[in-house]
Amino acid sequence: MADSDGGFHFRGCVFRPALGPTLFTVLGVVFMLCLGSWQVQRLFWKENLISTRQSRFTAPIVAPPTATADPTIIEEFEFRRVRIEGVFLHDREMFLGARSLMGHLGYHVITPLRRADGSLILVDRGWIPLDYKDPTLRTAAQSRGTVLLEGALRTGGRKGRFTPDNVPKNNFWFYVDLPAMASYAGLESLATWYVEAGDSPNPGGFPVGGQPKVDLPNDHLEYAITWYSLALALFVIYLIHSTKHEEEGPD
């Protein structure tokens, strides 16, 4: 039952909301619910992305698209395992920085591969420790003849929101930028895609292949639960703050 002051009485308690706390609570709860719902949407998106990557990566090996295939076709091949053959151009190695393996910091070695038709494909051969950047320390893996390798096809040129800019003058790359890498290494007829080498071991142990990121971190469910819980907690605090026990009058 409401009283003349706008309060609502229930079993010896009176709920009397104030304008300021009510507006704050409504806005806060709506904001947190929206964030929670956004995280649920991200959850479904991430699960679909992981599922797509896994299904492609575990599918049978296929022939790669042409070196100049349309981007829409290349997108359909991403994370599919392909088999390519050619000769490595070790004198034009490039290095992806800030890469780690089992907690150890290092680089990924990017090496151009020249195929029989003259086209060039960049190959992420895998991880090396920081002190193995010098190729003379990896001579066993610097194969000179024709090689046949398998790996996951990837598209390039995607810079993350928080990814630093590449530093071509120092041959230091934070992400694969195919046009910039082609310009840096003086490569013509470079394919519009690249390959991340599979896990076949290299002589001498480095580089360590098999680094495609098929599985991705997926914490969106935890984030959604957190935001929904905060919305509920704020609403409960508001109810407690706005509810008082009625004082009993004198006998």
Short mmCIF file of C-alpha atoms in Angstrom, two decimals:
data_model
loop_
_atom_site.label_atom_id
_atom_site.label_comp_id
_atom_site.label_asym_id
_atom_site.label_seq_id
_atom_site.Cartn_x
_atom_site.Cartn_y
_atom_site.Cartn_z
CA MET A 1 0.00 0.00 0.00
CA ALA A 2 1.32 3.45 -0.92
CA ASP A 3 1.35 6.26 1.60
CA SER A 4 1.09 9.99 1.11
CA ASP A 5 4.92 10.31 0.89
CA GLY A 6 5.20 7.92 -2.02
CA GLY A 7 6.35 5.01 0.11
CA PHE A 8 5.13 1.45 -0.26
CA HIS A 9 4.39 -0.57 2.87
CA PHE A 10 4.88 -4.31 3.05
CA ARG A 11 5.01 -6.50 6.19
CA GLY A 12 6.43 -3.89 8.52
CA CYS A 13 8.77 -2.31 5.94
CA VAL A 14 8.41 0.78 3.82
CA PHE A 15 9.99 1.10 0.40
CA ARG A 16 10.57 4.80 -0.31
CA PRO A 17 12.76 5.34 -3.41
CA ALA A 18 14.64 8.60 -3.87
CA LEU A 19 15.00 10.17 -7.31
CA GLY A 20 18.82 10.28 -7.43
CA PRO A 21 19.51 6.65 -6.42
CA THR A 22 16.65 5.45 -8.62
CA LEU A 23 18.01 7.13 -11.74
CA PHE A 24 21.53 5.94 -10.97
CA THR A 25 20.33 2.36 -10.46
CA VAL A 26 18.16 2.28 -13.57
CA LEU A 27 20.96 3.60 -15.76
CA GLY A 28 23.55 1.34 -14.14
CA VAL A 29 21.45 -1.80 -14.43
CA VAL A 30 20.51 -1.10 -18.05
CA PHE A 31 24.16 -0.41 -18.91
CA MET A 32 25.37 -3.63 -17.26
CA LEU A 33 22.62 -5.71 -18.86
CA CYS A 34 23.58 -4.34 -22.26
CA LEU A 35 27.22 -5.23 -21.66
CA GLY A 36 26.25 -8.70 -20.52
CA SER A 37 24.09 -9.23 -23.61
CA TRP A 38 26.92 -7.98 -25.83
CA GLN A 39 29.23 -10.54 -24.26
CA VAL A 40 26.67 -13.27 -24.99
CA GLN A 41 26.67 -12.20 -28.64
CA ARG A 42 30.47 -12.26 -28.62
CA LEU A 43 30.34 -15.74 -27.09
CA PHE A 44 28.29 -17.14 -29.97
CA TRP A 45 30.50 -15.33 -32.49
CA LYS A 46 33.69 -16.71 -30.92
CA GLU A 47 32.33 -20.26 -30.69
CA ASN A 48 31.37 -20.15 -34.37
CA LEU A 49 34.80 -18.78 -35.29
CA ILE A 50 36.62 -21.51 -33.35
CA SER A 51 34.37 -24.19 -34.82
CA THR A 52 35.05 -22.94 -38.35
CA ARG A 53 38.80 -22.89 -37.79
CA GLN A 54 38.83 -26.37 -36.29
CA SER A 55 36.69 -27.89 -39.03
CA ARG A 56 38.87 -26.37 -41.74
CA PHE A 57 42.14 -27.30 -40.05
CA THR A 58 41.11 -30.93 -39.54
CA ALA A 59 39.77 -31.32 -43.08
CA PRO A 60 41.86 -33.20 -45.68
CA ILE A 61 44.77 -31.38 -47.28
CA VAL A 62 43.79 -29.47 -50.43
CA ALA A 63 45.63 -27.82 -53.29
CA PRO A 64 46.18 -24.11 -52.57
CA PRO A 65 44.42 -21.42 -54.60
CA THR A 66 46.33 -19.55 -57.28
CA ALA A 67 48.83 -16.97 -56.12
CA THR A 68 46.57 -14.14 -57.29
CA ALA A 69 43.23 -15.62 -56.23
CA ASP A 70 40.38 -13.29 -55.37
CA PRO A 71 40.28 -12.34 -51.66
CA THR A 72 36.80 -13.85 -51.26
CA ILE A 73 38.17 -17.20 -52.43
CA ILE A 74 41.18 -16.96 -50.14
CA GLU A 75 38.91 -16.30 -47.16
CA GLU A 76 37.26 -19.68 -47.75
CA PHE A 77 40.68 -21.36 -47.68
CA GLU A 78 41.91 -19.76 -44.46
CA PHE A 79 43.12 -22.41 -41.99
CA ARG A 80 42.79 -25.14 -44.60
CA ARG A 81 45.90 -27.27 -44.76
CA VAL A 82 47.70 -27.06 -48.10
CA ARG A 83 50.82 -28.60 -49.62
CA ILE A 84 53.34 -26.41 -51.47
CA GLU A 85 56.71 -27.04 -53.11
CA GLY A 86 59.57 -24.72 -53.91
CA VAL A 87 62.94 -23.30 -52.92
CA PHE A 88 63.40 -21.13 -49.83
CA LEU A 89 65.04 -17.71 -50.26
CA HIS A 90 66.79 -17.68 -46.90
CA ASP A 91 68.66 -14.45 -47.63
CA ARG A 92 65.32 -12.61 -47.46
CA GLU A 93 64.13 -13.82 -44.07
CA MET A 94 61.83 -11.59 -42.05
CA PHE A 95 60.96 -11.77 -38.39
CA LEU A 96 57.66 -11.51 -36.54
CA GLY A 97 58.44 -10.18 -33.10
CA ALA A 98 56.98 -10.69 -29.66
CA ARG A 99 56.12 -14.36 -30.29
CA SER A 100 56.30 -16.82 -27.44
CA LEU A 101 56.41 -20.59 -27.11
CA MET A 102 55.82 -22.28 -23.76
CA GLY A 103 56.57 -19.01 -21.98
CA HIS A 104 59.79 -18.26 -23.88
CA LEU A 105 60.02 -15.09 -25.95
CA GLY A 106 61.28 -15.20 -29.51
CA TYR A 107 60.45 -14.61 -33.16
CA HIS A 108 58.64 -16.32 -35.99
CA VAL A 109 60.78 -16.71 -39.11
CA ILE A 110 59.06 -15.63 -42.33
CA THR A 111 60.83 -16.96 -45.43
CA PRO A 112 59.84 -16.53 -49.10
CA LEU A 113 59.38 -19.74 -51.08
CA ARG A 114 59.82 -19.64 -54.86
CA ARG A 115 57.68 -22.17 -56.71
CA ALA A 116 58.39 -23.74 -60.08
CA ASP A 117 56.06 -21.28 -61.85
CA GLY A 118 58.05 -18.36 -60.43
CA SER A 119 55.41 -17.27 -57.94
CA LEU A 120 56.49 -16.49 -54.41
CA ILE A 121 54.78 -17.48 -51.18
CA LEU A 122 55.71 -16.31 -47.71
CA VAL A 123 56.04 -19.16 -45.23
CA ASP A 124 55.91 -18.69 -41.48
CA ARG A 125 58.37 -21.47 -40.70
CA GLY A 126 57.77 -21.23 -36.95
CA TRP A 127 59.32 -20.06 -33.70
CA ILE A 128 62.96 -19.42 -32.78
CA PRO A 129 64.44 -18.12 -29.50
CA LEU A 130 65.66 -14.54 -29.38
CA ASP A 131 69.33 -15.57 -29.59
CA TYR A 132 68.73 -17.69 -32.71
CA LYS A 133 67.88 -14.77 -34.94
CA ASP A 134 71.31 -15.08 -36.53
CA PRO A 135 70.83 -17.60 -39.39
CA THR A 136 74.34 -18.98 -38.92
CA LEU A 137 73.04 -20.58 -35.74
CA ARG A 138 70.37 -22.40 -37.75
CA THR A 139 72.37 -23.60 -40.74
CA ALA A 140 71.02 -27.15 -40.47
CA ALA A 141 67.50 -25.87 -41.22
CA GLN A 142 68.56 -23.54 -44.05
CA SER A 143 67.72 -26.04 -46.78
CA ARG A 144 69.02 -25.12 -50.24
CA GLY A 145 67.14 -27.48 -52.51
CA THR A 146 63.50 -27.97 -53.36
CA VAL A 147 61.32 -28.62 -50.33
CA LEU A 148 57.81 -29.99 -49.98
CA LEU A 149 55.90 -28.73 -46.97
CA GLU A 150 52.45 -28.70 -45.50
CA GLY A 151 50.86 -25.91 -43.54
CA ALA A 152 47.79 -23.82 -42.88
CA LEU A 153 46.86 -21.18 -45.43
CA ARG A 154 46.45 -17.72 -43.93
CA THR A 155 45.47 -14.28 -45.13
CA GLY A 156 47.64 -11.32 -44.20
CA GLY A 157 47.46 -7.64 -43.47
CA ARG A 158 45.27 -7.73 -40.38
CA LYS A 159 46.42 -5.30 -37.72
CA GLY A 160 44.82 -5.73 -34.32
CA ARG A 161 43.41 -2.79 -32.41
CA PHE A 162 46.32 -2.79 -29.96
CA THR A 163 48.99 -4.16 -32.31
CA PRO A 164 51.98 -1.81 -32.73
CA ASP A 165 53.03 -0.65 -36.17
CA ASN A 166 55.55 -2.73 -38.07
CA VAL A 167 59.12 -1.43 -38.30
CA PRO A 168 60.29 -2.53 -41.77
CA LYS A 169 63.59 -0.62 -41.60
CA ASN A 170 64.62 -2.89 -38.72
CA ASN A 171 63.07 -6.02 -40.26
CA PHE A 172 60.78 -6.20 -37.24
CA TRP A 173 57.15 -7.09 -37.84
CA PHE A 174 54.29 -7.39 -35.38
CA TYR A 175 51.85 -8.75 -37.96
CA VAL A 176 52.00 -10.10 -41.50
CA ASP A 177 51.57 -7.28 -44.00
CA LEU A 178 52.06 -8.92 -47.39
CA PRO A 179 52.43 -5.77 -49.56
CA ALA A 180 54.85 -4.14 -47.10
CA MET A 181 56.88 -7.34 -46.74
CA ALA A 182 57.04 -7.76 -50.52
CA SER A 183 58.32 -4.20 -50.85
CA TYR A 184 60.87 -4.68 -48.05
CA ALA A 185 62.28 -7.93 -49.46
CA GLY A 186 62.09 -6.88 -53.11
CA LEU A 187 59.65 -9.65 -53.99
CA GLU A 188 57.58 -9.67 -57.17
CA SER A 189 54.69 -12.01 -57.96
CA LEU A 190 54.07 -12.53 -54.23
CA ALA A 191 50.96 -14.54 -53.45
CA THR A 192 48.09 -12.74 -51.77
CA TRP A 193 48.17 -15.34 -48.98
CA TYR A 194 50.83 -17.05 -46.90
CA VAL A 195 51.35 -20.39 -45.17
CA GLU A 196 52.03 -21.25 -41.54
CA ALA A 197 54.22 -24.35 -41.64
CA GLY A 198 53.02 -27.55 -40.04
CA ASP A 199 54.64 -29.36 -37.13
CA SER A 200 57.17 -31.42 -39.11
CA PRO A 201 60.48 -30.91 -37.26
CA ASN A 202 63.27 -28.92 -38.90
CA PRO A 203 66.88 -30.14 -38.80
CA GLY A 204 68.58 -28.67 -35.75
CA GLY A 205 65.25 -28.11 -33.99
CA PHE A 206 64.61 -24.54 -35.11
CA PRO A 207 62.34 -23.04 -36.32
CA VAL A 208 59.59 -24.87 -34.43
CA GLY A 209 56.61 -25.16 -36.77
CA GLY A 210 53.03 -26.04 -36.04
CA GLN A 211 52.08 -22.66 -34.61
CA PRO A 212 48.68 -21.89 -36.22
CA LYS A 213 46.26 -20.53 -33.63
CA VAL A 214 43.21 -22.66 -34.26
CA ASP A 215 41.86 -22.37 -30.72
CA LEU A 216 41.23 -18.90 -29.35
CA PRO A 217 40.68 -17.56 -25.83
CA ASN A 218 36.96 -17.56 -25.11
CA ASP A 219 36.13 -15.86 -21.82
CA HIS A 220 32.92 -14.19 -22.97
CA LEU A 221 30.64 -16.40 -20.86
CA GLU A 222 32.54 -15.41 -17.71
CA TYR A 223 32.34 -11.75 -18.72
CA ALA A 224 28.58 -12.02 -19.36
CA ILE A 225 27.99 -13.66 -15.97
CA THR A 226 30.07 -10.95 -14.31
CA TRP A 227 28.06 -8.10 -15.85
CA TYR A 228 24.69 -9.75 -15.10
CA SER A 229 25.81 -10.40 -11.51
CA LEU A 230 26.88 -6.79 -11.07
CA ALA A 231 23.50 -5.62 -12.39
CA LEU A 232 21.71 -7.87 -9.89
CA ALA A 233 23.98 -6.75 -7.05
CA LEU A 234 23.35 -3.08 -7.81
CA PHE A 235 19.59 -3.66 -7.88
CA VAL A 236 19.70 -5.51 -4.53
CA ILE A 237 21.77 -2.73 -2.97
CA TYR A 238 19.25 -0.20 -4.24
CA LEU A 239 16.36 -2.14 -2.70
CA ILE A 240 18.15 -2.42 0.65
CA HIS A 241 19.07 1.26 0.61
CA SER A 242 15.50 2.32 -0.21
CA THR A 243 13.75 0.02 2.26
CA LYS A 244 13.38 0.84 5.98
CA HIS A 245 11.68 -0.95 8.84
CA GLU A 246 8.62 0.90 10.10
CA GLU A 247 8.90 2.14 13.63
CA GLU A 248 6.18 0.90 15.93
CA GLY A 249 4.15 3.63 17.59
CA PRO A 250 3.65 3.93 21.42
CA ASP A 251 1.14 1.56 23.12
#
